[in-house]
Amino acid sequence: MRRLVWVWWLALALPVWAAQPVHARHAMVVTVEQNATDAGVAVLEAGGNAVDAAVAVGFALAVTHPSAGNIGGGGFMLVRFADGRSTFLDFRERAPEKASRNMYLDASGKATNESVTGYRAAGVPGSVRGFEHASKKYGRKPWADVVGPAVALAEKGFPVSYGLAKSLGGSAGRLGQFPESKRIFLRDGKLYEAGETFMQPEMARTLRRIREQGARDFYEGETARLLAADMERHGGLVTLADLKDYAVVERTPLTGTYRGNDIITSPPPSSGGPGILQMLGVLEGSGYEKAGAGSAAELHYLAETMRRYFADRAASMGDPDFVKVPLAALLDPAYIAQLRKSIDPEHATPSSQLHAGKPPGPESSETTHYSIIDADGNAVAVTYTLNFGYGDGVTVPGLGFLLNDEMDDFAAKPGEPNGFGLVQGEANAIQPRKRPLSSMTPTIVTRGGKLELVLGTPGGPTIINSVLEVLVNVVDFGMNVQDAVDYPRIHHQWLPDQLVMERGFSPDTIALLKARGHQVRMVGGMGEVAAIQARDGWLEGAADPRTEGTAKGY
Ligand code: DON
């Protein structure tokens, strides 16, 4: 009898031992915000493909997730078509023509915060041209149908969520410096509360023009003119000519393998794809996974792998259209074997022994990622951003959208840390028309030609490591995608020489890591992964419980 009870209990309990992703048979959308997810699903249900849905979500997030969703910023879209082809759309911001190497240094040669706040921080936005390029070349719905949901959200408004209210309130310092941002996003100081309706008439007008005239409005039409005029009034650098000239670059995704899986990921100017491939290379065959997920030995090995990649990142990465990125060298099997050999399983390697560097700056984060699979099996992973939360804080009067501060992703002063504490080199110095180096890493995993995993996240430099961790949680530790996303994360970026850890690891594990020589810093949360796994005839969508993401499918 006792035994029977035990078996019963097991049968009942088993399903809840794993966190449950959202299951759907045909299609799935995972974004950080419910209205945007709904917009994506609606476009799919109306016969759109994953690219159509991605464009609709991109515009919708610009309305409903203003800290990172954008039309005033840029990003990357990775697409894997059902027939196995793949492509990568680079609609990253570019430095304006008037930008120059030392533009953010004061008279004494010190970096100012002009790369982060105010008009001069903005690069030439790429999102609208990126979305138009995607829609024209790979979508099947009319443009008006994919811009339409965002127009409606801006015009009619949507209920402010708990997270949005908190985020807007938390950014009052930044947004309050610019009257138009203060008026729109802070309601002139009378902050929005959860449940209130947020309407954005200026944004609606801009989006309507984009819906009617296409990207031409943003880059050559009324939006362009208003933007350039306001830039000029406030000492910003972006001109009409910069806007007109902005071009999307379609690149070949970076590919590699890991334990029989094919990895399709982001090429430079993303530093993320090269990072994922180098780090997976170091991990493969090291046996690190035998220690078990979350054990001190496993975390130590991961951290050492991360530290080594970020040292390389600092030295050699930049826009491939301007500098030679030594991809072959970074991913060379002999070099990777050498990196693996240099890891001491018992002791942390001080970062100072890997390369010289300087102490860090502060950290912050805001970007957004969404993942989509349609009923035909096309997969899209998009990470796009204004860089820091609410970008440079500037809303151009009459336009209703925030501008990016992506210029801070350059090395304002090579060798010195940027806003993410990242030390970067000459290869990422500022030059007119150049794209700043990015950590954004939309990634897709297949096996035997079949789609397996679509993922990505915001989080500045932590992006690269978060993508790596979720990927190995699935591949090496057999977690379902929701468990893999939920699992606590670590981050090491070479400099500062710190092992950053989320809550959730045991104090014993942390003590063991400290004993190995790691300087541990605990943080509240890193990243906001949106992932989909295709498994056993199901699509499993995992939003990140760290924030208000939503997975929905049919
Ligand atoms: O492209 C990059 O690497 C950064 N601009 C991303 C910023 C970011 O993820 C901030 N987010 N949480």
XYZ file of C-alpha atoms and ligand atoms in Angstrom:
566
model
C 0.000 0.000 0.000
C 2.729 2.359 1.026
C 4.522 1.625 -2.176
C 1.417 2.356 -4.184
C 1.028 5.738 -2.527
C 4.633 6.501 -3.361
C 4.148 5.604 -7.021
C 1.000 7.695 -7.119
C 2.755 10.648 -5.661
C 5.526 10.337 -8.193
C 3.090 10.199 -11.083
C 1.339 13.325 -9.896
C 4.466 15.201 -9.030
C 6.571 14.491 -12.099
C 5.040 16.989 -14.491
C 5.759 19.923 -12.206
C 9.397 19.060 -11.654
C 10.194 21.039 -14.751
C 8.955 24.550 -15.398
C 6.529 24.425 -18.279
C 7.062 26.345 -21.501
C 4.027 27.374 -23.547
C 3.126 24.618 -26.013
C 1.748 25.085 -29.517
C 1.608 22.868 -32.579
C 2.117 25.314 -35.440
C 3.612 28.668 -34.615
C 5.036 30.565 -31.663
C 5.935 34.123 -30.753
C 7.952 35.046 -27.658
C 8.522 38.700 -26.822
C 9.005 40.775 -23.731
C 5.558 42.367 -23.887
C 2.087 40.945 -24.256
C 0.592 43.358 -26.805
C 3.583 42.847 -29.066
C 3.316 39.077 -28.772
C -0.374 39.320 -29.625
C 0.415 41.485 -32.661
C 2.887 38.878 -33.902
C 0.475 35.987 -33.424
C -2.338 37.912 -35.157
C -0.155 38.495 -38.225
C 0.751 34.790 -38.331
C -2.879 33.760 -37.986
C -3.763 36.075 -40.843
C -1.374 34.192 -43.110
C 1.818 36.150 -42.522
C 5.129 34.380 -42.221
C 7.681 34.678 -39.415
C 9.328 37.704 -41.065
C 5.981 39.509 -41.319
C 5.359 38.758 -37.659
C 8.859 39.926 -36.750
C 8.298 43.263 -38.454
C 4.901 43.681 -36.782
C 6.417 42.866 -33.383
C 9.305 45.254 -34.001
C 6.956 48.164 -34.664
C 4.610 47.159 -31.824
C 7.426 47.052 -29.264
C 8.458 50.547 -30.337
C 5.086 51.602 -28.916
C 4.598 49.283 -25.955
C 8.177 48.790 -24.746
C 9.714 52.218 -25.203
C 12.841 51.536 -23.158
C 14.223 49.305 -25.907
C 11.640 48.674 -28.607
C 12.287 51.321 -31.180
C 12.224 53.011 -34.503
C 14.989 55.360 -33.381
C 17.583 52.617 -32.881
C 18.844 49.543 -34.664
C 19.511 45.841 -34.428
C 19.971 42.457 -36.005
C 17.528 39.995 -37.547
C 18.597 36.389 -38.039
C 16.324 34.336 -40.304
C 16.410 30.629 -40.988
C 14.011 29.617 -43.709
C 12.170 26.325 -43.659
C 14.245 25.152 -46.632
C 17.459 25.491 -44.635
C 18.770 28.766 -46.077
C 19.551 31.521 -43.626
C 20.385 35.208 -43.652
C 21.320 38.008 -41.297
C 20.025 41.557 -41.611
C 22.306 44.129 -40.041
C 20.299 47.289 -39.383
C 22.643 48.486 -36.702
C 23.075 52.248 -36.319
C 25.958 53.934 -38.098
C 28.141 56.766 -36.908
C 27.076 60.027 -38.556
C 29.324 61.496 -41.213
C 30.406 64.247 -38.803
C 31.503 61.776 -36.097
C 35.162 61.644 -35.257
C 37.507 59.494 -33.271
C 37.846 61.754 -30.237
C 34.428 63.354 -30.270
C 33.620 62.209 -26.737
C 36.880 63.276 -25.123
C 37.164 66.510 -23.179
C 40.140 68.866 -23.313
C 42.048 66.719 -20.828
C 41.437 63.599 -22.917
C 38.821 62.136 -20.566
C 35.719 60.469 -21.966
C 32.564 62.523 -21.298
C 29.041 61.149 -20.972
C 27.939 62.730 -24.238
C 28.071 59.278 -25.797
C 25.294 58.198 -23.463
C 22.864 61.092 -22.973
C 21.543 63.791 -25.284
C 21.528 64.486 -28.992
C 25.182 63.795 -29.662
C 24.897 60.187 -28.437
C 22.718 59.078 -31.344
C 23.895 57.027 -34.261
C 21.919 56.995 -37.517
C 18.909 54.757 -36.791
C 18.497 51.550 -38.796
C 15.319 49.848 -37.562
C 12.794 51.244 -40.045
C 14.938 50.525 -43.084
C 15.774 47.107 -41.619
C 12.124 46.229 -41.205
C 11.248 47.482 -44.666
C 14.078 45.475 -46.206
C 12.915 42.351 -44.362
C 9.292 42.863 -45.284
C 9.913 43.575 -48.980
C 12.366 40.785 -49.525
C 11.118 38.029 -47.260
C 7.623 38.878 -46.038
C 4.357 38.069 -47.758
C 1.897 40.490 -46.151
C 1.393 44.047 -47.376
C 3.488 46.634 -45.509
C 0.356 48.322 -44.137
C -0.660 45.075 -42.414
C 2.601 44.768 -40.490
C 2.852 48.424 -39.466
C -0.871 48.565 -38.704
C -0.908 46.896 -35.273
C 1.636 49.404 -33.951
C -0.386 52.326 -35.304
C -3.429 51.030 -33.433
C -1.482 50.567 -30.193
C -0.120 54.109 -30.366
C -3.439 55.638 -31.373
C -5.833 53.842 -29.060
C -3.315 53.230 -26.316
C -2.761 50.152 -24.209
C -2.840 49.465 -20.465
C 0.425 50.271 -18.725
C 1.788 47.122 -17.090
C 3.350 46.997 -13.646
C 6.778 46.633 -15.239
C 6.353 49.546 -17.633
C 5.110 51.853 -14.874
C 8.114 50.918 -12.766
C 10.543 51.284 -15.618
C 9.226 54.714 -16.660
C 9.309 55.922 -13.066
C 12.828 54.571 -12.632
C 14.014 56.500 -15.676
C 12.579 59.840 -14.612
C 16.085 61.189 -14.078
C 17.084 60.498 -17.646
C 13.821 61.261 -19.437
C 13.124 64.313 -17.286
C 16.092 66.149 -18.788
C 14.342 66.477 -22.144
C 11.006 68.338 -22.179
C 9.353 66.285 -24.920
C 10.378 62.976 -23.303
C 9.169 64.291 -19.969
C 5.831 65.309 -21.428
C 5.196 62.005 -23.202
C 6.781 59.312 -21.076
C 6.523 60.900 -17.637
C 3.226 62.719 -18.307
C 4.968 65.901 -17.261
C 5.841 64.444 -13.893
C 2.459 62.857 -13.142
C 3.804 59.360 -13.688
C 1.710 56.636 -15.306
C 0.447 53.978 -12.971
C -0.156 50.345 -13.824
C -3.536 49.887 -15.482
C -3.753 53.402 -16.920
C -3.964 53.771 -20.680
C -0.883 55.081 -22.473
C -1.706 56.806 -25.747
C 0.975 58.237 -28.032
C -0.594 60.511 -30.675
C 2.732 61.812 -32.037
C 4.085 58.289 -32.377
C 0.824 57.276 -34.066
C 1.261 60.069 -36.607
C 4.848 59.068 -37.357
C 3.863 55.427 -37.719
C 0.971 56.316 -39.995
C 3.343 58.158 -42.297
C 5.653 55.147 -42.272
C 2.697 52.901 -43.002
C 1.717 55.052 -45.958
C 5.081 56.108 -47.376
C 7.358 53.327 -46.170
C 10.871 53.870 -44.853
C 11.174 56.810 -47.256
C 9.305 58.967 -44.745
C 11.784 58.143 -42.001
C 14.902 58.633 -44.114
C 13.896 61.317 -46.617
C 10.422 62.587 -45.767
C 8.825 64.583 -43.006
C 10.188 62.432 -40.189
C 13.705 62.843 -41.575
C 13.308 66.589 -41.883
C 11.975 67.071 -38.356
C 14.668 64.817 -36.932
C 17.539 66.497 -38.747
C 16.294 70.002 -37.913
C 16.005 69.193 -34.220
C 19.456 67.592 -34.268
C 20.903 70.736 -35.745
C 19.215 72.933 -33.148
C 20.714 70.892 -30.320
C 24.208 70.161 -31.547
C 23.443 66.609 -32.672
C 25.342 65.160 -35.591
C 22.744 63.224 -37.579
C 21.895 65.086 -40.802
C 19.419 64.589 -43.616
C 22.259 63.245 -45.734
C 23.127 60.677 -43.042
C 19.537 59.515 -42.958
C 19.155 59.318 -46.702
C 22.364 57.380 -46.943
C 21.641 54.786 -44.287
C 21.873 51.261 -45.666
C 20.957 47.851 -44.321
C 23.649 45.216 -44.821
C 22.621 41.660 -45.487
C 25.345 39.384 -44.177
C 26.037 35.678 -44.147
C 25.327 34.271 -40.703
C 28.202 32.771 -38.801
C 27.920 29.000 -38.504
C 29.565 26.286 -36.471
C 28.800 23.035 -34.731
C 28.492 21.901 -31.168
C 28.108 18.265 -30.205
C 26.293 17.369 -33.401
C 24.181 20.519 -33.449
C 24.504 23.195 -36.095
C 24.771 26.701 -34.718
C 23.629 29.630 -36.867
C 24.534 32.904 -35.239
C 25.461 36.558 -35.593
C 28.522 37.717 -37.557
C 30.436 40.962 -36.898
C 29.638 43.729 -36.143
C 28.160 41.390 -33.542
C 30.819 40.142 -31.198
C 28.281 37.632 -29.924
C 28.347 35.004 -32.659
C 32.139 34.725 -32.664
C 31.962 34.511 -28.876
C 29.394 31.738 -28.844
C 31.375 29.694 -31.352
C 34.712 30.182 -29.633
C 33.292 29.383 -26.207
C 31.384 26.315 -27.430
C 34.645 25.226 -29.032
C 36.432 25.475 -25.707
C 33.635 23.610 -23.904
C 33.276 20.797 -26.424
C 35.363 17.854 -25.413
C 36.475 19.484 -22.163
C 34.145 17.308 -20.119
C 33.131 20.375 -18.092
C 29.515 19.225 -18.086
C 30.294 16.083 -16.111
C 30.435 18.104 -12.913
C 26.729 18.894 -13.368
C 24.759 22.075 -13.958
C 25.316 24.670 -11.286
C 28.236 22.901 -9.626
C 31.245 25.005 -8.702
C 33.452 23.051 -11.112
C 31.080 23.633 -14.016
C 30.551 27.321 -13.270
C 34.278 27.832 -12.852
C 34.947 26.294 -16.243
C 32.275 28.427 -17.868
C 33.595 31.583 -16.236
C 37.149 30.853 -17.380
C 35.876 30.243 -20.903
C 33.992 33.561 -20.859
C 36.938 35.477 -19.455
C 39.155 34.289 -22.292
C 36.719 35.207 -25.018
C 36.122 38.691 -23.678
C 39.871 39.332 -23.628
C 39.910 38.495 -27.334
C 36.818 40.585 -27.939
C 38.517 43.640 -26.506
C 41.544 43.250 -28.670
C 40.271 42.639 -32.109
C 36.611 43.235 -32.806
C 34.882 45.956 -34.792
C 32.800 46.669 -37.889
C 33.999 44.232 -40.580
C 33.320 46.866 -43.252
C 36.044 49.017 -41.673
C 38.491 46.714 -39.901
C 39.701 43.202 -40.465
C 38.155 41.025 -37.772
C 40.414 37.991 -37.319
C 37.528 35.513 -37.270
C 39.516 32.582 -38.577
C 42.152 33.075 -35.890
C 39.596 33.457 -33.102
C 37.852 30.249 -34.145
C 40.928 28.287 -35.151
C 40.734 24.808 -33.572
C 44.388 24.871 -32.538
C 43.911 28.235 -30.841
C 40.759 26.989 -29.149
C 42.618 23.913 -27.921
C 45.261 26.213 -26.507
C 42.620 28.248 -24.675
C 41.145 25.055 -23.263
C 44.568 23.942 -22.069
C 45.154 27.236 -20.344
C 42.164 26.717 -18.018
C 43.132 25.501 -14.564
C 40.173 23.556 -13.156
C 41.101 24.547 -9.616
C 42.149 28.162 -9.922
C 40.783 31.304 -11.538
C 43.232 32.895 -13.958
C 43.571 36.561 -12.957
C 42.366 38.656 -15.890
C 45.528 40.755 -15.633
C 47.473 37.701 -16.768
C 45.474 37.439 -19.952
C 45.775 41.020 -21.193
C 46.366 44.409 -19.667
C 43.297 46.512 -18.976
C 41.725 49.271 -16.954
C 39.079 49.271 -14.238
C 35.390 49.266 -15.161
C 32.642 51.827 -15.455
C 29.078 51.371 -14.222
C 26.683 48.801 -15.649
C 23.185 49.125 -16.962
C 20.971 47.341 -19.377
C 18.104 47.614 -21.775
C 17.566 46.097 -25.204
C 15.048 43.534 -26.296
C 14.938 40.220 -28.089
C 12.086 38.242 -29.645
C 11.879 34.836 -31.264
C 9.310 33.597 -33.767
C 8.582 30.344 -35.611
C 5.795 30.203 -38.180
C 3.619 27.304 -39.335
C 5.934 26.602 -42.291
C 8.945 26.261 -40.024
C 10.603 29.599 -40.814
C 12.395 30.967 -37.777
C 13.310 34.549 -36.929
C 15.392 35.876 -34.042
C 15.576 39.646 -33.595
C 17.568 41.646 -31.068
C 17.232 45.417 -31.390
C 17.919 48.306 -29.108
C 18.332 51.953 -28.224
C 21.407 50.813 -26.202
C 20.746 52.067 -22.657
C 17.176 52.165 -21.354
C 15.243 54.878 -23.233
C 18.312 55.506 -25.379
C 19.832 58.956 -25.183
C 16.654 60.252 -23.501
C 15.744 62.509 -26.411
C 12.336 62.602 -28.098
C 12.192 64.905 -31.095
C 9.139 67.175 -30.716
C 6.373 66.052 -33.029
C 7.829 62.593 -33.704
C 7.019 60.753 -30.505
C 9.909 58.292 -30.451
C 13.173 58.084 -28.532
C 16.622 58.212 -30.063
C 19.405 55.736 -29.430
C 22.704 56.264 -27.658
C 24.431 53.549 -29.635
C 27.544 55.687 -30.110
C 28.552 54.526 -26.629
C 29.140 51.037 -28.018
C 32.231 52.422 -29.744
C 35.445 52.721 -27.820
C 35.290 56.489 -27.155
C 38.836 56.036 -25.956
C 40.354 52.707 -27.010
C 41.638 50.833 -23.995
C 39.217 52.500 -21.569
C 35.893 51.027 -20.463
C 32.593 52.189 -22.005
C 29.216 52.340 -20.261
C 29.175 48.549 -19.917
C 32.662 48.476 -18.433
C 33.814 46.887 -21.681
C 37.363 47.585 -22.652
C 37.651 47.706 -26.415
C 40.374 48.371 -28.893
C 41.353 50.422 -31.865
C 39.244 48.195 -34.127
C 36.166 49.691 -32.487
C 37.267 53.343 -32.512
C 34.805 55.906 -33.904
C 34.830 56.615 -37.637
C 32.184 58.235 -39.822
C 29.640 55.706 -41.179
C 31.092 52.879 -39.117
C 28.868 50.588 -37.048
C 29.746 50.205 -33.373
C 30.637 46.731 -32.171
C 27.664 44.941 -30.613
C 27.087 42.072 -28.221
C 23.643 41.270 -29.582
C 23.503 37.584 -30.471
C 20.328 36.296 -32.104
C 21.015 32.589 -32.560
C 19.346 29.515 -34.067
C 20.284 25.878 -33.462
C 19.416 22.999 -35.768
C 20.206 19.308 -35.717
C 20.229 17.068 -38.762
C 18.672 19.932 -40.732
C 15.781 20.287 -38.298
C 15.039 23.377 -36.314
C 15.809 22.945 -32.636
C 16.185 26.225 -30.819
C 15.683 29.941 -31.512
C 16.986 32.332 -28.887
C 18.495 35.636 -27.854
C 18.394 38.243 -25.110
C 19.215 41.805 -24.142
C 21.826 42.591 -21.513
C 24.830 44.307 -23.085
C 27.879 42.082 -22.768
C 25.929 39.597 -20.639
C 23.984 38.780 -23.817
C 26.755 36.612 -25.184
C 27.117 34.581 -22.020
C 23.376 34.287 -21.404
C 22.863 32.860 -24.893
C 25.723 30.440 -24.275
C 24.289 29.365 -20.927
C 20.752 28.755 -22.165
C 22.154 26.828 -25.117
C 24.296 24.521 -22.979
C 21.495 24.125 -20.464
C 19.468 22.546 -23.259
C 22.220 20.703 -25.120
C 24.503 19.603 -22.278
C 22.157 19.391 -19.332
C 18.965 18.249 -21.024
C 16.812 20.963 -19.506
C 13.584 21.856 -21.246
C 13.676 25.340 -22.708
C 11.788 26.963 -19.842
C 14.082 25.472 -17.211
C 17.047 26.495 -19.331
C 15.824 30.098 -19.433
C 14.813 30.218 -15.761
C 18.112 28.801 -14.518
C 20.351 31.311 -12.676
C 23.144 32.765 -14.776
C 26.719 33.840 -14.376
C 28.756 36.358 -16.346
C 32.446 37.071 -16.766
C 33.741 39.645 -19.233
C 37.488 39.550 -18.501
C 37.469 43.104 -17.157
C 36.449 43.889 -14.530
C 37.896 40.690 -13.073
C 34.617 39.713 -11.462
C 32.407 36.685 -11.571
C 28.899 38.132 -11.670
C 26.241 35.738 -10.358
C 22.481 35.847 -10.153
C 20.707 34.807 -7.011
C 19.760 31.153 -6.940
C 23.114 29.416 -6.599
C 23.801 27.765 -3.287
C 26.053 29.552 -0.783
C 28.232 26.434 -0.760
C 28.799 26.719 -4.491
C 29.618 30.397 -4.193
C 32.095 29.656 -1.412
C 33.792 27.029 -3.598
C 34.092 29.531 -6.445
C 35.599 32.124 -4.136
C 38.052 29.512 -2.942
C 39.133 29.041 -6.557
C 40.014 32.715 -6.662
C 36.918 34.285 -8.184
C 35.837 37.714 -7.060
C 32.124 37.122 -6.894
C 29.578 39.903 -7.312
C 25.909 39.059 -6.799
C 23.287 40.789 -8.955
C 19.499 40.720 -9.174
C 19.075 39.506 -12.727
C 20.816 39.304 -16.054
C 19.123 39.131 -19.415
C 15.615 38.603 -20.624
C 15.818 35.571 -22.869
C 13.075 34.805 -25.391
C 13.504 31.257 -26.661
C 11.609 28.617 -28.596
C 12.452 24.939 -28.758
C 11.045 22.637 -31.425
C 10.662 19.227 -29.863
C 8.572 16.105 -30.392
C 6.236 17.823 -32.826
C 5.646 20.743 -30.477
C 6.861 24.275 -30.335
C 7.787 25.194 -26.787
C 7.976 28.910 -26.065
C 9.866 30.249 -23.076
C 9.621 33.846 -21.958
C 11.936 34.935 -19.183
C 10.351 34.993 -15.719
C 12.799 37.762 -14.779
C 10.484 40.250 -16.526
C 7.039 40.383 -18.148
C 7.658 38.387 -21.314
C 4.894 36.429 -23.003
C 4.986 33.333 -25.175
C 1.940 32.577 -27.275
C 1.281 30.256 -30.159
C -1.367 28.237 -31.920
O 24.677 46.243 -29.115
C 25.015 46.098 -27.951
O 25.818 45.272 -27.571
C 24.387 46.964 -26.882
N 23.969 48.205 -27.457
C 23.268 46.219 -26.284
C 22.688 46.962 -25.133
C 21.890 46.113 -24.288
O 21.715 44.956 -24.483
C 21.344 46.751 -23.115
N 20.435 45.836 -22.522
N 19.937 45.230 -21.855
